[in-house]
Backbone as numpy.savetxt, mean C-alpha at the origin, in Angstrom:
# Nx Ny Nz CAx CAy CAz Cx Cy Cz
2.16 -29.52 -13.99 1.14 -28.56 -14.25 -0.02 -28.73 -13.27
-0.92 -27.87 -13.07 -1.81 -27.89 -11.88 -2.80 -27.50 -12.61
-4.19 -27.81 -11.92 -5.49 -28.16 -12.82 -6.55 -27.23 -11.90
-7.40 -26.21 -12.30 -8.24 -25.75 -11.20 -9.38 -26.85 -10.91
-10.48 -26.16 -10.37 -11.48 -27.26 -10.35 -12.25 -27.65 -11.42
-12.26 -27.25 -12.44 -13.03 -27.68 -13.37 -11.95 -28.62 -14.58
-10.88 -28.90 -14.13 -10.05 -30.09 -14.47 -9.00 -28.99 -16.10
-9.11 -28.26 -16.06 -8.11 -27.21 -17.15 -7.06 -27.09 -16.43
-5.88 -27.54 -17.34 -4.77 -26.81 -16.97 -4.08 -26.00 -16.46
-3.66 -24.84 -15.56 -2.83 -23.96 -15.34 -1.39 -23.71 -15.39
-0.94 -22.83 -16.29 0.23 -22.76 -16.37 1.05 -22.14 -14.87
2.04 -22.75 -14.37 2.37 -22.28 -12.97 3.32 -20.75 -13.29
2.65 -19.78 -12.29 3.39 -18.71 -12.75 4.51 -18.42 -10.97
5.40 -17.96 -11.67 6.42 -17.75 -10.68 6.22 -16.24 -10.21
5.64 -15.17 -10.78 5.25 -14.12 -10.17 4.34 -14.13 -9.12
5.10 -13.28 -7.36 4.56 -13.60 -6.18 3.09 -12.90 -6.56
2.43 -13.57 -5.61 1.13 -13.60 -5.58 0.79 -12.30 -4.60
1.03 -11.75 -3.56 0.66 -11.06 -3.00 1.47 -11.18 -1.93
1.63 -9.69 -1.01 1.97 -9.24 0.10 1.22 -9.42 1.41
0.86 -9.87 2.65 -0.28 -9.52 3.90 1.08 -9.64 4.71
0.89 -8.11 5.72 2.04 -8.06 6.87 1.56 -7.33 7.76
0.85 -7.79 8.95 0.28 -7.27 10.44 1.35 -6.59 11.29
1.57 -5.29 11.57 2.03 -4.31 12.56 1.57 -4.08 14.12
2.02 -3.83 15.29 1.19 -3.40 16.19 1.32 -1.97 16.44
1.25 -1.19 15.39 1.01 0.39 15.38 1.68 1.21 16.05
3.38 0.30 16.16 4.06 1.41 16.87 5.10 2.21 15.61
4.97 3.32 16.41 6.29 4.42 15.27 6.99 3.68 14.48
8.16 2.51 14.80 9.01 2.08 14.46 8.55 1.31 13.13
7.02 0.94 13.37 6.54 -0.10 11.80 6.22 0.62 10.55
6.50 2.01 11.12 6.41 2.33 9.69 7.48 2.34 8.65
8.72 2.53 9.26 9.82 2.07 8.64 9.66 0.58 8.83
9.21 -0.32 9.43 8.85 -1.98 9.34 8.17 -2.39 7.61
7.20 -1.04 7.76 6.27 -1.68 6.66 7.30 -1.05 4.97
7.96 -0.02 5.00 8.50 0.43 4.36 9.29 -0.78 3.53
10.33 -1.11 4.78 11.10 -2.33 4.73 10.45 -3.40 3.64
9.51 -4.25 4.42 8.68 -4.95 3.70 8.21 -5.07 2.67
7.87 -3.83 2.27 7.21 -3.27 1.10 8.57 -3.12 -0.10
9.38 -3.22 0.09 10.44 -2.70 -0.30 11.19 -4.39 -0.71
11.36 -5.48 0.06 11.65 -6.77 -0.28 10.56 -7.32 -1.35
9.22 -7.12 -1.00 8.15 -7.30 -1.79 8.50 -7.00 -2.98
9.10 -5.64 -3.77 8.87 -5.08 -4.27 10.19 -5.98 -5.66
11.33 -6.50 -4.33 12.44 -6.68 -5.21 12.08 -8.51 -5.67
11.53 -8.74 -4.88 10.92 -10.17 -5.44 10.23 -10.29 -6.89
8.77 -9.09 -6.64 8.10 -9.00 -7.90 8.61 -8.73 -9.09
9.91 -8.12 -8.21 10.88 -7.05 -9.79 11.77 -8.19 -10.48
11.97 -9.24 -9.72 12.42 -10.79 -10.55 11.59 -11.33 -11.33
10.68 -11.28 -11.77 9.65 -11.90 -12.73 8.80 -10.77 -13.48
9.19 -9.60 -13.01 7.61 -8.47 -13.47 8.75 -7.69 -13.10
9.76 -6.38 -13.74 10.52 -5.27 -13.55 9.36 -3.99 -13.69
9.81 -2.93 -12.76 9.17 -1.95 -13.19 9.15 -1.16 -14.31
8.31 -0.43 -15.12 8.45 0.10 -16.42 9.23 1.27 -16.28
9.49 1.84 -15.03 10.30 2.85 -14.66 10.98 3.12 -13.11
12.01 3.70 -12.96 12.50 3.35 -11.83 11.89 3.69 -10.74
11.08 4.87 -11.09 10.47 5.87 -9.96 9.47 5.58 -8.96
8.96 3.86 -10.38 7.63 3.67 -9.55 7.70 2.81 -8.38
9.01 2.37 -8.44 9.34 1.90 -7.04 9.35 2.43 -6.14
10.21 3.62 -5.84 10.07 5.04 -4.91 8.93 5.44 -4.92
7.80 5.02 -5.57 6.40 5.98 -5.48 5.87 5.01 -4.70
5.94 3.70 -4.76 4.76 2.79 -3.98 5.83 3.01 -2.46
6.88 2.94 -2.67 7.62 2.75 -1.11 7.09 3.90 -0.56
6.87 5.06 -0.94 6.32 6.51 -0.78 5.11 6.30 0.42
4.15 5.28 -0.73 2.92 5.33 -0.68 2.92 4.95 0.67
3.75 3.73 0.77 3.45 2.76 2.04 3.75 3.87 3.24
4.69 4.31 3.02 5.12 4.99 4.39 4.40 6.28 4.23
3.74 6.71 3.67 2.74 8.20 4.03 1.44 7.58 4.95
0.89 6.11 3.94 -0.09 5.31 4.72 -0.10 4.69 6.12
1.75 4.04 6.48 1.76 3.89 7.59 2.12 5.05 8.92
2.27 5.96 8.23 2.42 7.09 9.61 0.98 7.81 9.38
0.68 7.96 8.61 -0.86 8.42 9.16 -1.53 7.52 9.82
-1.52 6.31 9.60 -2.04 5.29 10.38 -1.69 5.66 12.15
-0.13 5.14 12.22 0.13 5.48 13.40 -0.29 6.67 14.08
-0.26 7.83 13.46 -0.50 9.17 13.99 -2.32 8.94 14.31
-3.27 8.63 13.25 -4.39 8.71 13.83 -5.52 7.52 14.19
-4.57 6.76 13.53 -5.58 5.12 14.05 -4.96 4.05 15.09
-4.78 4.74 15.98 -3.91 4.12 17.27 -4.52 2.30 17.29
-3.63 1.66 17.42 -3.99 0.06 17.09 -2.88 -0.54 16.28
-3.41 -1.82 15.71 -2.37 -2.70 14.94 -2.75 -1.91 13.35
-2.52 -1.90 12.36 -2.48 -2.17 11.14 -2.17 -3.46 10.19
-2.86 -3.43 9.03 -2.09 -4.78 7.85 -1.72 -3.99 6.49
-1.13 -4.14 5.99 -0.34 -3.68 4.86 -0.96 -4.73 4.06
-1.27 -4.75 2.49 -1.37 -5.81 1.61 -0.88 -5.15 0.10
0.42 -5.54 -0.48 0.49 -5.58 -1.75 0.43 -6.65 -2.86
-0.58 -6.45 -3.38 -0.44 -7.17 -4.70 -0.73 -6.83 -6.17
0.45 -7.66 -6.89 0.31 -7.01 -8.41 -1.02 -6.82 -9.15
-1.15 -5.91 -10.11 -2.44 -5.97 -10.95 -1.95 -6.16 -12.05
-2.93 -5.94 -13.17 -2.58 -6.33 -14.46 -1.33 -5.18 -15.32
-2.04 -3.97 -14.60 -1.31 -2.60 -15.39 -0.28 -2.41 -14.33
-0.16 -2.92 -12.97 0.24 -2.02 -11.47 0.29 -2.83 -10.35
0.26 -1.78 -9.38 0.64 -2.49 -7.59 -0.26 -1.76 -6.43
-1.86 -2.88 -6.52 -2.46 -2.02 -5.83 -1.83 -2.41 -4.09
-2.22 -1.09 -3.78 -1.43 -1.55 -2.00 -2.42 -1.32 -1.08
-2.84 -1.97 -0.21 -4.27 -1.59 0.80 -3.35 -1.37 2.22
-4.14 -0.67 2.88 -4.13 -0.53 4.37 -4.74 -0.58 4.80
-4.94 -1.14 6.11 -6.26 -1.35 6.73 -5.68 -1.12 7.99
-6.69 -0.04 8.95 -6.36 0.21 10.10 -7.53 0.53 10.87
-7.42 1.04 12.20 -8.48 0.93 13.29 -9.34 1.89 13.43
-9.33 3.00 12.83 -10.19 3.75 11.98 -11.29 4.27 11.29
-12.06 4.62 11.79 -13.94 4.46 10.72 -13.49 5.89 10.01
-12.58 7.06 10.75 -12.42 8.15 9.95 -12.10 8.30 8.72
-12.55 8.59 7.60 -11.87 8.73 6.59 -10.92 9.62 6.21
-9.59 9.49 5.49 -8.52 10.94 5.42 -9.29 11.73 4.60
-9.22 12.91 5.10 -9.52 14.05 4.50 -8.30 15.12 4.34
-8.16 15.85 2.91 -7.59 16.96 2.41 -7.42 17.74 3.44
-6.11 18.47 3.99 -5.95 19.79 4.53 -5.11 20.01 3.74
-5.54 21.71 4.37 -4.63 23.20 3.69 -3.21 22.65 4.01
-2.08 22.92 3.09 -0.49 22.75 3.60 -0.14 23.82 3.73
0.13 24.05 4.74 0.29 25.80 5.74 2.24 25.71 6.36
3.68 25.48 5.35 4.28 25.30 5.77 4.90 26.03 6.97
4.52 27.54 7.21 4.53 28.21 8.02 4.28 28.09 9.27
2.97 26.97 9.47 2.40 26.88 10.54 2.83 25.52 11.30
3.81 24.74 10.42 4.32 23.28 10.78 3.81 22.05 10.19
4.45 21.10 9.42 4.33 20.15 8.90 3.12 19.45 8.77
2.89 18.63 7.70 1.58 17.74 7.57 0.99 18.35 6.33
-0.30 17.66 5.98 -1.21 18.11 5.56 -0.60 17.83 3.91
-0.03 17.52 3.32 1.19 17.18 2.31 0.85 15.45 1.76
0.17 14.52 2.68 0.40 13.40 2.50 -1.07 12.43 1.35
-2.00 13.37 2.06 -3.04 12.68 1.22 -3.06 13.44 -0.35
-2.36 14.84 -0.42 -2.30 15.18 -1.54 -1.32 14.24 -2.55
-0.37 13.97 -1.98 0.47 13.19 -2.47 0.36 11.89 -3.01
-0.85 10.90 -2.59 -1.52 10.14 -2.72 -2.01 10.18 -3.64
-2.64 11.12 -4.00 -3.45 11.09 -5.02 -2.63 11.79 -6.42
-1.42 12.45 -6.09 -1.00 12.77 -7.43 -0.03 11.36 -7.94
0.56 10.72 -7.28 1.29 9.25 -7.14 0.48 8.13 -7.76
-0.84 8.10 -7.94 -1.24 6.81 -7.84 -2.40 7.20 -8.76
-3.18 6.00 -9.25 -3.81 6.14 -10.62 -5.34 6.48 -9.67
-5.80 5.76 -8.78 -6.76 6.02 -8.15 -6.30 5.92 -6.33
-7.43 6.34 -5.80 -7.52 6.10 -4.31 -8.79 6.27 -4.12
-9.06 4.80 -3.49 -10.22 4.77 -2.15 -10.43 4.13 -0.85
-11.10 5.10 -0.50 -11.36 4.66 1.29 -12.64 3.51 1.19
-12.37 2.41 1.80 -14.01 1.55 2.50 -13.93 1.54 3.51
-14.79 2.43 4.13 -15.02 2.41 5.86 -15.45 1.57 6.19
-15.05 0.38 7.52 -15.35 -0.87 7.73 -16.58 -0.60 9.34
-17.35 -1.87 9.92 -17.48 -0.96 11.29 -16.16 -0.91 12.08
-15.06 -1.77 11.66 -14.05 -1.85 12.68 -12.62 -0.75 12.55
-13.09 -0.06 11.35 -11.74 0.52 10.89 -12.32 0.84 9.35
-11.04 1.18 8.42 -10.98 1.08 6.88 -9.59 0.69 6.34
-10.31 0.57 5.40 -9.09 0.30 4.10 -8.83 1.42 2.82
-7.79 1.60 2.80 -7.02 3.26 2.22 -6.40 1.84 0.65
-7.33 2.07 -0.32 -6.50 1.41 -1.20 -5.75 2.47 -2.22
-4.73 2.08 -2.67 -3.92 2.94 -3.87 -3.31 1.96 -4.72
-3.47 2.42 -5.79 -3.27 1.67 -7.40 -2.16 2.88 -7.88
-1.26 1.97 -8.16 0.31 2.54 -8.69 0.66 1.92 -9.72
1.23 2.79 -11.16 1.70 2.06 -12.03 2.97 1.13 -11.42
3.23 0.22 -12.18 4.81 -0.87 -11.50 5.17 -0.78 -13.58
């Protein structure tokens, strides 16, 4: 058994602690981070299963809407971070970025896009941006 600093007990828990996985912002990492996100996902699901199947497909969703917008408008490296919450699976991104995503019209007529941040937000319990000076972080909270 392991003791914090104030000499109490801790029971050792076998549920992973968290996800951190650095990209260098090419096309190919977004299926990288997908990947990742996706082993992550089957680890946590050994100790902590999802309450439904979907919500696996929704965070894998998440990751890869987050990492191609990344690529498409925050040219640079990215970090991916998932870790469990009490209810869920919040997932951060952090990229090179001060812009924040903003809502567009989905104009399928006129050619693809504009589909992803809506999607975000119907997927996930909350979303927020912290604009950093170096970039931001796109967090999303998903039921697991």
């Amino acid at each position: 058994m392991e003791s914090d600093l104030n000499g109490d007990e801790k029971v050792p828990s076998d549920e992973p602690q968290g996800l951190t996985s650095t990209f260098p912002g090419q096309l190919r990492n977004v299926t990288d981070a997908r990947l990742v996100a996706d082993d992550y996902l089957c680890e946590l699901a050994r100790t902590s299963p999802p309450g439904a199947a979907e919500h696996w497909d929704d965070i894998l969703l998440v990751v890869t809407e987050l990492a191609a917008n990344t690529v498409q408008y925050a040219p640079g490296p990215f970090e991916l971070r998932i870790r469990p919450t009490f209810d869920g699976v919040h997932v951060t991104l952090r990229d090179s970025s001060t812009t924040p995503p903003a809502p567009r019209r989905v104009d399928p007529a006129h050619g693809a896009g504009g589909i992803g941040w809506h999607l975000l937000h119907a997927l996930c319990h909350q979303v927020s941006v912290v604009v950093r000076p170096d970039g931001k972080d796109v967090h999303a909270f998903l039921p697991w």
